[in-house]
Tab-separated table of C-alpha atoms and ligand atoms in Angstrom:
chain	number	residue	atom	x	y	z
A	1101	MET	CA	-7.728	-20.941	17.892
A	1102	THR	CA	-10.490	-18.749	17.894
A	1103	HIS	CA	-10.531	-15.847	15.269
A	1104	GLN	CA	-9.874	-13.408	18.054
A	1105	THR	CA	-7.041	-15.103	19.026
A	1106	LEU	CA	-5.656	-15.429	15.517
A	1107	LEU	CA	-6.668	-11.883	14.822
A	1108	ASP	CA	-4.526	-10.829	17.951
A	1109	ALA	CA	-1.361	-12.604	16.867
A	1110	TYR	CA	-1.448	-11.521	13.266
A	1111	ALA	CA	-1.941	-7.558	14.992
A	1112	ARG	CA	1.040	-8.672	17.149
A	1113	LEU	CA	3.281	-9.892	14.199
A	1114	THR	CA	2.301	-6.746	12.319
A	1115	VAL	CA	3.553	-4.489	15.173
A	1116	LYS	CA	6.700	-6.313	16.054
A	1117	THR	CA	7.878	-8.153	12.921
A	1118	GLY	CA	6.191	-6.044	10.145
A	1119	LEU	CA	6.828	-2.675	11.470
A	1120	ASN	CA	8.885	-2.943	14.556
A	1121	ILE	CA	7.450	0.031	16.018
A	1122	GLN	CA	10.181	2.242	18.369
A	1123	SER	CA	9.297	3.939	21.342
A	1124	GLY	CA	7.803	7.121	20.916
A	1125	GLN	CA	7.301	6.849	17.229
A	1126	GLN	CA	3.933	7.690	15.328
A	1127	LEU	CA	2.017	5.392	13.319
A	1128	LEU	CA	0.114	6.295	10.289
A	1129	ILE	CA	-2.410	3.408	8.976
A	1130	THR	CA	-4.562	3.329	6.041
A	1131	ALA	CA	-7.280	0.638	5.932
A	1132	PRO	CA	-10.637	-0.286	4.560
A	1133	LEU	CA	-13.895	0.388	6.742
A	1134	ASP	CA	-14.059	-3.300	7.052
A	1135	ALA	CA	-10.878	-3.641	8.792
A	1136	VAL	CA	-11.743	-2.117	11.787
A	1137	PRO	CA	-11.353	-5.071	14.019
A	1138	LEU	CA	-8.003	-5.643	12.929
A	1139	VAL	CA	-6.991	-2.037	13.357
A	1140	ARG	CA	-8.083	-2.047	16.920
A	1141	ARG	CA	-5.884	-4.844	17.417
A	1142	VAL	CA	-2.945	-3.275	15.508
A	1143	THR	CA	-3.311	0.052	17.596
A	1144	GLU	CA	-3.563	-1.623	20.681
A	1145	HIS	CA	-0.304	-3.676	20.226
A	1146	ALA	CA	1.545	-0.562	18.663
A	1147	TYR	CA	0.869	1.318	21.922
A	1148	ARG	CA	1.943	-1.123	24.028
A	1149	ALA	CA	5.196	-1.182	22.140
A	1150	GLY	CA	5.592	2.469	22.891
A	1151	ALA	CA	3.930	4.181	19.844
A	1152	SER	CA	2.940	7.821	20.803
A	1153	LEU	CA	0.509	8.146	18.377
A	1154	VAL	CA	-1.879	5.971	16.031
A	1155	THR	CA	-3.819	7.647	13.375
A	1156	THR	CA	-5.738	5.803	10.880
A	1157	ILE	CA	-7.348	6.969	7.477
A	1158	TYR	CA	-9.939	4.685	6.620
A	1159	ALA	CA	-11.231	3.906	2.895
A	1160	ASP	CA	-14.496	2.819	2.024
A	1161	ASP	CA	-14.946	0.908	-1.532
A	1162	GLU	CA	-18.743	2.460	-1.830
A	1163	THR	CA	-17.758	6.029	-1.432
A	1164	THR	CA	-14.842	5.318	-4.057
A	1165	LEU	CA	-17.437	4.009	-6.523
A	1166	ALA	CA	-19.646	6.863	-5.992
A	1167	ARG	CA	-17.431	9.262	-7.271
A	1168	TYR	CA	-17.531	7.323	-10.908
A	1169	LEU	CA	-21.252	6.995	-10.495
A	1170	HIS	CA	-21.880	10.742	-9.883
A	1171	ALA	CA	-19.075	13.145	-10.051
A	1172	PRO	CA	-18.795	15.485	-12.863
A	1173	GLU	CA	-16.586	14.845	-15.701
A	1174	GLU	CA	-14.010	17.425	-14.689
A	1175	ALA	CA	-13.613	16.111	-11.490
A	1176	PHE	CA	-11.402	13.017	-12.381
A	1177	ASP	CA	-7.877	15.008	-12.589
A	1178	ALA	CA	-8.558	15.567	-8.704
A	1179	ALA	CA	-6.221	14.395	-6.119
A	1180	PRO	CA	-6.044	14.961	-2.347
A	1181	ASP	CA	-2.616	16.666	-2.661
A	1182	TRP	CA	-2.983	18.211	1.059
A	1183	LEU	CA	-3.330	14.626	2.302
A	1184	PHE	CA	-0.504	13.034	0.638
A	1185	ASN	CA	2.054	16.052	1.751
A	1186	GLY	CA	0.270	15.780	4.801
A	1187	MET	CA	1.660	11.866	5.202
A	1188	ALA	CA	5.145	12.876	3.484
A	1189	GLU	CA	5.165	15.791	6.536
A	1190	ALA	CA	4.364	12.598	9.078
A	1191	PHE	CA	7.204	10.420	7.342
A	1192	LYS	CA	9.570	13.181	7.394
A	1193	GLY	CA	8.885	13.545	11.313
A	1194	GLY	CA	9.465	9.813	11.873
A	1195	ALA	CA	6.276	8.361	11.696
A	1196	ALA	CA	5.931	4.574	10.735
A	1197	ARG	CA	3.433	3.463	8.096
A	1198	LEU	CA	0.721	0.704	7.841
A	1199	ALA	CA	-1.143	-0.033	4.820
A	1200	ILE	CA	-4.101	-2.634	5.128
A	1201	ALA	CA	-5.248	-4.078	2.080
A	1202	GLY	CA	-8.496	-5.394	1.581
A	1203	GLU	CA	-10.453	-3.524	-1.112
A	1204	ASN	CA	-12.694	-5.304	-3.730
A	1205	PRO	CA	-10.492	-6.135	-6.640
A	1206	ALA	CA	-13.072	-5.676	-9.476
A	1207	LEU	CA	-14.737	-2.311	-7.632
A	1208	LEU	CA	-14.063	-0.336	-10.743
A	1209	ALA	CA	-14.656	-3.143	-13.261
A	1210	GLY	CA	-16.689	-1.709	-16.248
A	1211	GLN	CA	-15.986	2.114	-15.263
A	1212	ASP	CA	-14.824	4.061	-18.060
A	1213	GLN	CA	-11.157	3.642	-18.789
A	1214	GLY	CA	-10.181	7.085	-19.603
A	1215	ARG	CA	-11.758	8.537	-16.240
A	1216	LEU	CA	-9.750	5.452	-14.266
A	1217	SER	CA	-6.719	6.434	-15.962
A	1218	ARG	CA	-6.756	10.233	-15.193
A	1219	ALA	CA	-7.686	9.427	-11.443
A	1220	ASN	CA	-4.815	7.240	-11.006
A	1221	LYS	CA	-2.454	9.630	-12.827
A	1222	ALA	CA	-3.635	12.423	-10.366
A	1223	ARG	CA	-3.489	10.223	-7.562
A	1224	SER	CA	0.130	9.024	-8.533
A	1225	LYS	CA	1.306	12.214	-8.925
A	1226	ALA	CA	-0.094	13.624	-5.788
A	1227	TYR	CA	1.276	10.637	-3.972
A	1228	ARG	CA	4.827	10.778	-5.140
A	1229	PRO	CA	6.250	12.999	-2.268
A	1230	ALA	CA	4.901	10.501	0.240
A	1231	LEU	CA	5.777	7.372	-1.894
A	1232	GLU	CA	9.149	8.157	-2.243
A	1233	LEU	CA	9.840	8.247	1.399
A	1234	ILE	CA	8.314	4.788	1.445
A	1235	THR	CA	9.921	2.963	-1.175
A	1236	GLY	CA	13.506	4.797	-0.212
A	1237	PHE	CA	12.817	3.154	3.062
A	1238	THR	CA	13.411	6.583	4.754
A	1239	ILE	CA	11.026	5.040	7.486
A	1240	ASN	CA	10.064	1.508	8.768
A	1241	TRP	CA	6.807	0.278	6.952
A	1242	CYS	CA	4.355	-2.565	6.324
A	1243	VAL	CA	1.777	-3.868	3.964
A	1244	ILE	CA	-0.407	-6.508	5.228
A	1245	ALA	CA	-4.156	-7.507	4.328
A	1246	ALA	CA	-7.395	-7.785	5.861
A	1247	ALA	CA	-10.321	-10.144	4.593
A	1248	THR	CA	-13.220	-7.924	3.663
A	1249	PRO	CA	-16.628	-9.385	2.290
A	1250	ALA	CA	-16.371	-7.972	-1.040
A	1251	TRP	CA	-12.770	-9.296	-1.509
A	1252	ALA	CA	-13.508	-12.807	-0.152
A	1253	LYS	CA	-16.483	-13.261	-2.585
A	1254	SER	CA	-14.290	-12.375	-5.502
A	1255	VAL	CA	-11.700	-15.066	-4.291
A	1256	PHE	CA	-14.517	-17.488	-3.233
A	1257	PRO	CA	-17.632	-16.481	-5.711
A	1258	ASP	CA	-19.209	-19.993	-5.002
A	1259	LEU	CA	-19.234	-19.834	-1.471
A	1260	PRO	CA	-21.891	-18.549	1.021
A	1261	ALA	CA	-20.760	-14.850	2.029
A	1262	GLU	CA	-19.862	-15.803	5.784
A	1263	GLU	CA	-17.957	-18.858	4.712
A	1264	ALA	CA	-15.923	-17.250	1.992
A	1265	LEU	CA	-14.947	-14.483	4.360
A	1266	ASP	CA	-13.987	-17.256	7.052
A	1267	ARG	CA	-12.045	-19.162	4.303
A	1268	LEU	CA	-10.135	-15.928	3.335
A	1269	TRP	CA	-9.153	-15.120	6.854
A	1270	GLN	CA	-7.677	-18.660	7.151
A	1271	ALA	CA	-5.879	-18.463	4.180
A	1272	ILE	CA	-4.215	-15.140	5.321
A	1273	PHE	CA	-3.610	-16.297	8.564
A	1274	ALA	CA	-1.484	-19.341	7.166
A	1275	CYS	CA	0.228	-17.630	4.499
A	1276	THR	CA	1.399	-14.807	6.766
A	1277	LYS	CA	2.380	-17.841	9.588
A	1278	ALA	CA	0.301	-15.995	12.005
A	1279	ASP	CA	-1.410	-19.228	12.825
A	1280	GLN	CA	1.875	-20.505	14.169
A	1281	PRO	CA	2.756	-21.454	17.621
A	1282	ASP	CA	5.569	-18.679	17.673
A	1283	PRO	CA	5.056	-16.515	14.622
A	1284	ILE	CA	7.837	-13.915	15.400
A	1285	ALA	CA	10.440	-16.834	15.687
A	1286	VAL	CA	9.194	-18.534	12.318
A	1287	TRP	CA	9.535	-15.289	10.634
A	1288	GLU	CA	13.165	-14.850	12.267
A	1289	ALA	CA	14.230	-18.260	10.646
A	1290	HIS	CA	12.054	-17.326	7.466
A	1291	ASN	CA	14.448	-13.901	6.927
A	1292	ALA	CA	17.641	-16.007	7.608
A	1293	ASP	CA	16.407	-18.071	4.588
A	1294	LEU	CA	15.756	-15.500	1.948
A	1295	ARG	CA	18.994	-14.006	3.478
A	1296	ARG	CA	20.927	-17.132	2.585
A	1297	ARG	CA	19.668	-16.361	-1.065
A	1298	THR	CA	20.008	-13.120	-1.901
A	1299	ASP	CA	23.753	-13.484	-0.164
A	1300	PHE	CA	24.235	-16.249	-3.185
A	1301	LEU	CA	22.895	-13.973	-5.894
A	1302	ASN	CA	24.827	-10.796	-4.608
A	1303	GLY	CA	27.807	-13.151	-4.662
A	1304	ARG	CA	27.431	-14.039	-8.139
A	1305	ARG	CA	26.972	-10.635	-9.887
A	1306	TYR	CA	24.917	-11.655	-12.925
A	1307	ARG	CA	24.785	-9.538	-15.830
A	1308	ALA	CA	21.538	-10.887	-16.885
A	1309	LEU	CA	18.699	-13.478	-16.144
A	1310	LYS	CA	17.398	-15.584	-19.113
A	1311	TYR	CA	13.589	-17.035	-18.665
A	1312	THR	CA	12.550	-20.143	-20.660
A	1313	GLY	CA	9.115	-21.722	-20.565
A	1314	PRO	CA	6.026	-22.040	-22.461
A	1315	GLY	CA	5.549	-18.560	-24.710
A	1316	VAL	CA	8.442	-17.364	-22.568
A	1317	ASP	CA	11.751	-16.436	-24.074
A	1318	LEU	CA	13.158	-13.247	-22.317
A	1319	MET	CA	16.793	-11.898	-21.616
A	1320	LEU	CA	16.293	-9.772	-18.663
A	1321	GLY	CA	19.679	-7.577	-17.930
A	1322	LEU	CA	20.351	-6.308	-14.606
A	1323	ALA	CA	21.035	-2.739	-13.473
A	1324	GLU	CA	25.007	-2.354	-12.755
A	1325	ASP	CA	25.482	-2.404	-8.839
A	1326	HIS	CA	22.203	-4.005	-8.557
A	1327	PHE	CA	21.580	-5.650	-5.137
A	1328	TRP	CA	19.354	-8.471	-4.299
A	1329	LYS	CA	17.111	-8.059	-1.365
A	1330	GLY	CA	14.515	-10.261	0.283
A	1331	GLY	CA	12.790	-10.757	3.754
A	1332	GLY	CA	13.136	-7.985	6.537
A	1333	GLY	CA	15.668	-5.055	6.004
A	1334	MET	CA	17.243	-1.741	7.647
A	1335	ALA	CA	15.393	1.277	6.984
A	1336	LEU	CA	17.298	4.399	7.007
A	1337	ASN	CA	16.075	5.610	10.076
A	1338	GLY	CA	17.851	2.234	11.518
A	1339	VAL	CA	14.989	0.263	12.150
A	1340	PHE	CA	14.709	-2.978	10.820
A	1341	CYS	CA	11.307	-4.031	9.452
A	1342	ASN	CA	9.626	-6.624	6.931
A	1343	ALA	CA	7.701	-4.144	4.538
A	1344	ASN	CA	5.597	-7.244	3.478
A	1345	ILE	CA	3.789	-9.750	5.195
A	1346	PRO	CA	3.507	-12.383	3.798
A	1347	THR	CA	7.026	-12.327	1.688
A	1348	GLU	CA	8.749	-15.295	-0.241
A	1349	GLU	CA	10.540	-13.073	-2.830
A	1350	VAL	CA	13.877	-12.272	-3.449
A	1351	PHE	CA	14.061	-9.267	-5.788
A	1352	THR	CA	16.574	-6.787	-7.434
A	1353	ALA	CA	16.476	-4.172	-10.285
A	1354	PRO	CA	16.305	-4.710	-13.964
A	1355	HIS	CA	18.065	-2.601	-16.180
A	1356	LYS	CA	15.680	-0.063	-17.997
A	1357	ASP	CA	17.390	-0.655	-21.464
A	1358	MET	CA	18.400	-3.927	-21.584
A	1359	VAL	CA	15.231	-6.429	-21.593
A	1360	ASP	CA	14.525	-8.166	-24.735
A	1361	GLY	CA	12.236	-10.638	-25.793
A	1362	ILE	CA	8.659	-12.132	-25.024
A	1363	VAL	CA	6.991	-12.982	-21.791
A	1364	CYS	CA	3.395	-13.852	-20.701
A	1365	SER	CA	1.641	-13.553	-17.335
A	1366	SER	CA	1.000	-16.632	-15.515
A	1367	LYS	CA	-1.775	-15.174	-13.155
A	1368	PRO	CA	-4.438	-12.696	-13.055
A	1369	LEU	CA	-3.381	-9.009	-12.080
A	1370	SER	CA	-5.910	-6.812	-9.817
A	1371	HIS	CA	-5.022	-3.278	-10.779
A	1372	GLN	CA	-6.996	-0.083	-9.350
A	1373	GLY	CA	-10.253	-2.293	-9.491
A	1374	SER	CA	-9.611	-3.890	-12.927
A	1375	LEU	CA	-8.872	-7.056	-13.391
A	1376	ILE	CA	-6.152	-8.282	-15.992
A	1377	ASP	CA	-5.241	-11.386	-17.345
A	1378	GLY	CA	-3.628	-13.260	-20.173
A	1379	ILE	CA	-0.963	-10.564	-20.572
A	1380	ARG	CA	1.712	-11.060	-23.356
A	1381	VAL	CA	4.299	-8.595	-24.072
A	1382	ARG	CA	7.502	-8.363	-26.075
A	1383	PHE	CA	10.463	-6.025	-25.180
A	1384	GLU	CA	12.927	-4.621	-27.211
A	1385	ARG	CA	15.980	-2.463	-25.514
A	1386	GLY	CA	13.942	-2.466	-22.170
A	1387	ARG	CA	10.841	-0.935	-23.535
A	1388	ILE	CA	7.534	-2.779	-24.165
A	1389	VAL	CA	6.853	-2.301	-27.857
A	1390	GLU	CA	3.867	-4.749	-28.112
A	1391	MET	CA	1.460	-5.851	-25.709
A	1392	SER	CA	-1.891	-7.935	-25.613
A	1393	ALA	CA	-3.958	-9.023	-22.667
A	1394	GLU	CA	-6.905	-11.628	-22.831
A	1395	LYS	CA	-8.824	-9.683	-20.315
A	1396	GLY	CA	-8.335	-6.122	-19.091
A	1397	GLU	CA	-6.221	-5.148	-22.031
A	1398	GLU	CA	-7.193	-1.243	-21.782
A	1399	ALA	CA	-6.240	-1.079	-18.320
A	1400	PHE	CA	-2.939	-2.648	-18.912
A	1401	ARG	CA	-2.421	-0.523	-22.039
A	1402	SER	CA	-3.556	2.457	-19.833
A	1403	LEU	CA	-0.883	1.513	-16.973
A	1404	ILE	CA	1.733	1.295	-19.433
A	1405	SER	CA	1.214	4.312	-20.901
A	1406	THR	CA	1.254	6.442	-17.725
A	1407	ASP	CA	4.771	7.690	-18.670
A	1408	GLU	CA	8.292	6.625	-20.299
A	1409	GLY	CA	9.088	4.265	-17.183
A	1410	ALA	CA	5.975	2.654	-17.299
A	1411	ALA	CA	6.473	0.844	-20.251
A	1412	ARG	CA	9.921	-0.245	-18.806
A	1413	LEU	CA	10.410	-2.705	-15.718
A	1414	GLY	CA	11.730	-1.873	-12.106
A	1415	GLU	CA	11.828	-4.898	-10.380
A	1416	VAL	CA	12.572	-8.585	-11.067
A	1417	ALA	CA	11.685	-11.124	-8.258
A	1418	LEU	CA	12.294	-14.737	-7.728
A	1419	VAL	CA	9.879	-16.775	-6.074
A	1420	PRO	CA	9.785	-20.727	-5.830
A	1421	HIS	CA	6.776	-22.302	-7.370
A	1422	SER	CA	6.152	-24.647	-3.890
A	1423	SER	CA	5.937	-21.214	-1.886
A	1424	PRO	CA	3.366	-21.646	0.746
A	1425	ILE	CA	0.922	-19.028	-0.862
A	1426	SER	CA	1.218	-20.973	-4.250
A	1427	LYS	CA	0.498	-24.038	-2.329
A	1428	SER	CA	-2.439	-22.818	-1.086
A	1429	GLY	CA	-4.141	-22.930	-4.484
A	1430	ILE	CA	-5.958	-19.603	-3.840
A	1431	ILE	CA	-5.682	-16.779	-6.715
A	1432	PHE	CA	-5.950	-14.046	-4.118
A	1433	ASN	CA	-6.686	-11.245	-6.695
A	1434	ASN	CA	-4.322	-9.264	-4.485
A	1435	THR	CA	-0.934	-8.428	-5.387
A	1436	LEU	CA	0.259	-8.833	-1.698
A	1437	PHE	CA	-0.550	-12.763	-1.642
A	1438	ASP	CA	-0.376	-13.227	-5.806
A	1439	GLU	CA	3.277	-11.706	-5.804
A	1440	ASN	CA	4.429	-14.294	-3.432
A	1441	ALA	CA	3.175	-17.196	-5.254
A	1442	ALA	CA	5.152	-16.749	-8.567
A	1443	SER	CA	8.282	-15.215	-9.825
A	1444	HIS	CA	7.357	-11.844	-11.341
A	1445	ILE	CA	8.262	-8.492	-12.727
A	1446	ALA	CA	6.963	-4.979	-12.239
A	1447	VAL	CA	6.534	-2.217	-14.469
A	1448	GLY	CA	7.515	1.273	-13.594
A	1449	GLN	CA	9.666	2.536	-10.605
A	1450	SER	CA	12.462	0.788	-9.121
A	1451	TYR	CA	13.718	0.523	-5.643
A	1452	THR	CA	16.681	2.492	-4.864
A	1453	GLU	CA	17.528	-0.106	-2.105
A	1454	ASN	CA	17.971	-2.769	-5.236
A	1455	ILE	CA	21.119	-0.448	-6.393
A	1456	ARG	CA	24.114	-0.717	-4.117
A	1457	ASP	CA	24.421	2.483	-2.184
A	1458	GLY	CA	21.414	3.685	-3.879
A	1459	SER	CA	19.915	6.171	-1.229
A	1460	LYS	CA	23.245	8.024	-1.958
A	1461	ARG	CA	23.335	8.387	-5.427
A	1462	SER	CA	21.364	11.126	-7.394
A	1463	LYS	CA	18.513	10.201	-9.791
A	1464	GLU	CA	20.581	10.818	-12.853
A	1465	GLU	CA	23.448	8.580	-11.366
A	1466	LEU	CA	20.929	5.924	-10.619
A	1467	ALA	CA	19.374	5.933	-13.925
A	1468	ALA	CA	22.811	5.847	-15.740
A	1469	LEU	CA	23.191	2.408	-13.870
A	1470	GLY	CA	19.954	1.437	-15.707
A	1471	ALA	CA	17.388	1.962	-12.539
A	1472	ASN	CA	13.897	2.936	-13.789
A	1473	ALA	CA	11.774	5.904	-12.696
A	1474	SER	CA	7.947	6.261	-12.864
A	1475	LEU	CA	4.839	7.137	-11.370
A	1476	VAL	CA	3.884	3.637	-11.016
A	1477	HIS	CA	5.026	0.297	-9.919
A	1478	VAL	CA	3.112	-2.575	-10.696
A	1479	ASP	CA	3.947	-6.292	-10.118
A	1480	TRP	CA	2.599	-8.976	-12.419
A	1481	MET	CA	3.366	-12.725	-12.341
A	1482	ILE	CA	5.209	-14.635	-14.792
A	1483	GLY	CA	6.405	-17.733	-12.935
A	1484	SER	CA	4.859	-21.233	-13.005
A	1485	GLY	CA	6.065	-24.953	-12.419
A	1486	GLU	CA	7.093	-24.300	-16.302
A	1487	LEU	CA	9.442	-21.722	-16.113
A	1488	ASP	CA	13.378	-22.133	-16.164
A	1489	VAL	CA	15.631	-19.286	-15.121
A	1490	ASP	CA	19.339	-19.151	-15.622
A	1491	GLY	CA	21.694	-16.643	-14.377
A	1492	ILE	CA	24.536	-15.144	-16.960
A	1493	LEU	CA	27.577	-14.280	-15.708
A	1494	ALA	CA	29.668	-11.294	-16.880
A	1495	ASP	CA	31.749	-13.688	-19.136
A	1496	GLY	CA	28.424	-14.907	-20.992
A	1497	LYS	CA	28.425	-18.201	-19.094
A	1498	SER	CA	25.351	-19.321	-17.674
A	1499	GLU	CA	24.022	-20.994	-14.594
A	1500	ALA	CA	20.845	-22.804	-13.699
A	1501	LEU	CA	18.947	-21.069	-11.206
A	1502	MET	CA	15.334	-22.084	-11.263
A	1503	ARG	CA	14.394	-25.363	-12.815
A	1504	LYS	CA	10.529	-25.967	-13.642
A	1505	GLY	CA	9.918	-23.119	-11.254
A	1506	GLU	CA	12.093	-24.483	-8.288
A	1507	TRP	CA	15.564	-23.159	-7.051
A	1508	ALA	CA	18.260	-25.065	-8.504
A	1509	ILE	CA	20.763	-23.653	-6.445
B	2173	ZN	ZN1	8.069	-7.840	-5.902
B	2174	ZN	ZN1	7.222	-4.729	-6.443
């Protein structure tokens, strides 16, 4: 298949299976400038599916960097509230949301950490009204990725630019299953598989998960009334969507006060332009009380100091070590892909959908059940071919869930 054919299949999969755009619905896209060819394909498929208006907001790495190089010191607490409020307005009016990732993962490496954390905090705060409508699944939404020259170079530093870009596109098409003869049917079967896992886990009502592996000894309590999700799901507007393409995870809400022990990252984390690697943390009653990282320690420290909830967990996800993304052997330096290569945890905000009837409960009720609240939500990978996971039942008995990184159920 030619690149154009694959790009078109990927765009169609995004519109049909990812977003499931409805007739008369608006669509808001954010994308890197280098993703224009993909955005054009997506836009065409969205209109063909009946979208009433497609609006794209482009970002450009060079202009993002220019701020750090040339803006006055006092400028780093600014954020475009008006833009995010407008996005929230669009979602309240029923617009669907597509985020296309593809930025240079190391764009802001080496920039002043204080400025970065001020800028990130201001942005997170301003973005909150829009983000809550997304994480609460008020609307149908989807995140995908586009290969860009800078991202491709970070993934394949030794290849010539054109070849690196081509390899990254191939990997994206393979991991998203867009290169299969009938991607939409393949995704239906994939969703059914994930559904079997979540049905099993929801039936067991585990009180906690116990992780054991090299450098890992962690007891991770689950929120009361936690609910496992995976694959596609129904948004509150009644539209079935797949929020992540690809996705291989089943995930739920940890208890924000009941995580104890030690865990290490198994893959690098790319966060807001910094690469963080070799993370090791110790939890006490849900909170990170000790941390170190071999690379990007300051960036990780600043992330978990964003607010009280940023040092606690908001998500726990199980992914088999044999997932297609893991099998590709590629470290993508991009969470959308890397989180689907390995079991992971996320510091920060939890998803209301991971609590039974979460959308009907108040913030206070959710917190009382153990759900976490924060301005941030950042996944990092802890899974490997050496990790064992046990489910701990209400009576304290344990059952093997994963052995050497693979499902044992
Ligand atoms: Zn996840
Ligand atoms: Zn997450």
